[in-house]
Coordinates of C-alpha atoms in Angstrom, one line a residue:
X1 CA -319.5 46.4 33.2
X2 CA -322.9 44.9 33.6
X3 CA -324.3 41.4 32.3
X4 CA -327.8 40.4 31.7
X5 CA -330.0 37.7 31.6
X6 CA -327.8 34.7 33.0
X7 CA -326.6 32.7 35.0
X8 CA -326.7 29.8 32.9
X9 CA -323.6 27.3 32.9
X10 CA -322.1 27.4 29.7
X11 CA -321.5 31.7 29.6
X12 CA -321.3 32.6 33.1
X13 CA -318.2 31.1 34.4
X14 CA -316.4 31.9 31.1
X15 CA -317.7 35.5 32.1
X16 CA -316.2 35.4 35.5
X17 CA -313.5 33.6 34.6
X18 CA -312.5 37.1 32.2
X19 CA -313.3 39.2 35.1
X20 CA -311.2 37.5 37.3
X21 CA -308.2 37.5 34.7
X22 CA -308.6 41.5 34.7
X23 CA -309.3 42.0 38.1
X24 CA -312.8 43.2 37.1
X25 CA -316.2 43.7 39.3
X26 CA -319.5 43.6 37.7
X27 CA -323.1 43.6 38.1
X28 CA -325.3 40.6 37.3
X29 CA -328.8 41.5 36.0
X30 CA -330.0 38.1 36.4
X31 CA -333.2 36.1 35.4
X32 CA -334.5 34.6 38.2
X33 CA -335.9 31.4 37.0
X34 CA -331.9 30.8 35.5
X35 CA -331.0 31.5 39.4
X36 CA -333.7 28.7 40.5
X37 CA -332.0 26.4 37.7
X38 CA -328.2 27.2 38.1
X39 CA -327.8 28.1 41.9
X40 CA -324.4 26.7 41.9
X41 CA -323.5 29.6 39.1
X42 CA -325.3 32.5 40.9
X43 CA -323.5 31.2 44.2
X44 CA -320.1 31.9 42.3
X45 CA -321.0 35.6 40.8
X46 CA -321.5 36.5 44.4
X47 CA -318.5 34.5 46.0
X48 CA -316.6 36.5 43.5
X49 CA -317.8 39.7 44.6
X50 CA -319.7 40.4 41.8
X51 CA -323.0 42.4 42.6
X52 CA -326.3 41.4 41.3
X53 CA -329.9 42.9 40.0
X54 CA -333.2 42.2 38.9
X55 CA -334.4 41.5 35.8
X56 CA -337.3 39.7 36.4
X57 CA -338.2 36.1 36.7
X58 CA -339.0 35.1 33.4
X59 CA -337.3 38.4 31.4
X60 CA -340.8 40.2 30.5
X61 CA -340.5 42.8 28.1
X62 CA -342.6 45.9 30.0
X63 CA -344.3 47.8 27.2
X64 CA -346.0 44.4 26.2
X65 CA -347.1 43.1 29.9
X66 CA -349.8 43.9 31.9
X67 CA -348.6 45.9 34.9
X68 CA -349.7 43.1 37.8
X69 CA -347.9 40.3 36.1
X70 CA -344.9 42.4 35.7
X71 CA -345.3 43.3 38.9
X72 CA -345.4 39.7 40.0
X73 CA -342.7 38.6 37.8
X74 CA -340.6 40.9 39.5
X75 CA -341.4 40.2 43.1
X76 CA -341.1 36.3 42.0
X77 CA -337.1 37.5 41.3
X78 CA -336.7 39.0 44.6
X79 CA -337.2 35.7 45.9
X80 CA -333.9 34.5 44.1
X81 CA -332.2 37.4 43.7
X82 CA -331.4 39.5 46.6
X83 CA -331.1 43.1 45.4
X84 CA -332.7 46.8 45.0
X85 CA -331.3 47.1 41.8
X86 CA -333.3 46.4 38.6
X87 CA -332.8 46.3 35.0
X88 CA -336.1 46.2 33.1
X89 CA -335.4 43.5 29.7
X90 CA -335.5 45.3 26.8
X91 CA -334.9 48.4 28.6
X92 CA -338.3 48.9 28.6
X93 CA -341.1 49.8 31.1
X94 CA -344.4 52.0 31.6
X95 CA -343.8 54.5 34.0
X96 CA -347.4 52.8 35.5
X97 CA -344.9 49.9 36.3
X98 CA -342.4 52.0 38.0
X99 CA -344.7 53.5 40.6
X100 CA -345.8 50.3 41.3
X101 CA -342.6 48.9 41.7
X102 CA -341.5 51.6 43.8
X103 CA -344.5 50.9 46.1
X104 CA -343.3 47.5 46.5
X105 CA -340.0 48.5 47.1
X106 CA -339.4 51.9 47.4
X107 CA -335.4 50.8 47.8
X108 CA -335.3 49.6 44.3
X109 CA -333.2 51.5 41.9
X110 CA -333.7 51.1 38.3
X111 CA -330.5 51.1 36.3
X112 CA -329.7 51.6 32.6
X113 CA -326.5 51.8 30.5
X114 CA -325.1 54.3 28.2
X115 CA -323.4 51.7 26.0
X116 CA -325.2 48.3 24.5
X117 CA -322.3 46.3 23.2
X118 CA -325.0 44.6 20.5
X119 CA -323.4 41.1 21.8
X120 CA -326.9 39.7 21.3
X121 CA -327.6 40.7 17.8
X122 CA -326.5 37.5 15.1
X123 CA -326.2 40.4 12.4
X124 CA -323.1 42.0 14.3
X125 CA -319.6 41.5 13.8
X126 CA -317.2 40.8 16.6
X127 CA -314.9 43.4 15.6
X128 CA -317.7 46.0 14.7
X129 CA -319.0 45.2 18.2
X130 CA -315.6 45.5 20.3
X131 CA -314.8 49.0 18.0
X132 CA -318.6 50.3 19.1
X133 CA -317.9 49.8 22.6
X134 CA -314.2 50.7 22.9
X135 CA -315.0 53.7 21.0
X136 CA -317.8 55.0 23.2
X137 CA -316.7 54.3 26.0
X138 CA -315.6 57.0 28.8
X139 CA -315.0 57.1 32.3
X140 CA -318.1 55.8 34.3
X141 CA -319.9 54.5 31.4
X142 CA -322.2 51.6 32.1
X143 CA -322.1 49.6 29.2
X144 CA -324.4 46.0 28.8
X145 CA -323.0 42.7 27.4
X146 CA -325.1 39.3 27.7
X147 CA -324.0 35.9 29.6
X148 CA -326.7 34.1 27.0
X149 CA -326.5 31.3 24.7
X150 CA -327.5 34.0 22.5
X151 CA -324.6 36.2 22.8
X152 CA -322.2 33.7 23.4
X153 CA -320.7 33.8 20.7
X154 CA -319.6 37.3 20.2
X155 CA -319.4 38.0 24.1
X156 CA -316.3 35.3 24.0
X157 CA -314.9 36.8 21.3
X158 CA -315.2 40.6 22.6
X159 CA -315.0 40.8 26.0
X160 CA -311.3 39.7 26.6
X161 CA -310.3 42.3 23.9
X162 CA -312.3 45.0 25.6
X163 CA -311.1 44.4 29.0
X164 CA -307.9 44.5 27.9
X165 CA -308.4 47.8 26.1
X166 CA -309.7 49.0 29.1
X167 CA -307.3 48.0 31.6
X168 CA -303.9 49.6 29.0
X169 CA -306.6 52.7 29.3
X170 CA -306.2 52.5 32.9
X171 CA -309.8 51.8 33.7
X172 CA -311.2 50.2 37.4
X173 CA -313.8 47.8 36.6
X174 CA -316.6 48.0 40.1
X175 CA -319.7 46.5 41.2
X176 CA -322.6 48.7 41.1

């Protein structure tokens, strides 16, 4: 299970709070500047044992930014977020912007997902949303939820139900 774009105070904890319930690791594709703001929250995904990723300082989206401030949006991250994994926003990003990437940190290790859970979306239904991931999902699937004001909503609403589903499935829940 990953989570992108917090940590911000009023989703986070209620996150890791769930995880904790299910005996669940994740990984934390976090925005740096809400790491600068809520250090106490980004402190707690890690004392938890949760890992963490990139996602840029100020969540960028790739195929609309010039490739040297995405390239310094990112490197601005690294200085809150310790980690060689990255998730571009959007899920988008030149390939011009992955060499470049690579050539500042030739560790770094982009990772996707195979199953967007739509938490973000105010169109969805919560039950449309839980039945779309439980139904896709399969043994080593990555799938994406949000810990964002935006998602809120349906993310406290889902993700108890699908960890739950999961765990009577039998599913481990790790860290990248």
């Amino acid at each position: 299970i990953t989570f992108d774009d917090g940590p911000i105070p009023e989703v986070t904890p209620f996150v890791l709070d769930c995880l904790k319930e299910y005996e669940a690791k994740a990984t934390f594709f976090c925005i740096g500047d809400n790491v600068r703001k809520h250090p106490d929250v980004y402190r707690r995904v890690l004392d938890e044992g949760h890992s963490v990723g990139n996602h840029t300082f100020n969540h960028l989206r790739g195929w609309n930014t010039d490739d040297k401030v995405y390239l310094e949006n990112y490197d601005r991250c690294r200085n809150y977020v310790k980690s060689n994994l990255f998730r571009p926003p959007y899920g988008r990003i030149r390939k011009s912007q992955v060499a470049k990437l690579k050539d500042l940190n030739p560790e770094m290790e982009i990772i996707m997902w195979d199953i967007l859970s739509g938490d973000f979306d105010p169109k969805m239904k919560p039950q449309k949303c839980l039945r779309k991931i439980v139904d896709k999902t399969c043994p080593g699937s990555i799938v994406v939820f949000h810990d964002s004001l935006k998602a809120s909503l349906i993310l406290k609403d889902v993700l108890p139900k699908a960890l739950e589903f999961w765990k009577k499935k039998g599913y481990t829940f790790e860290a990248l």
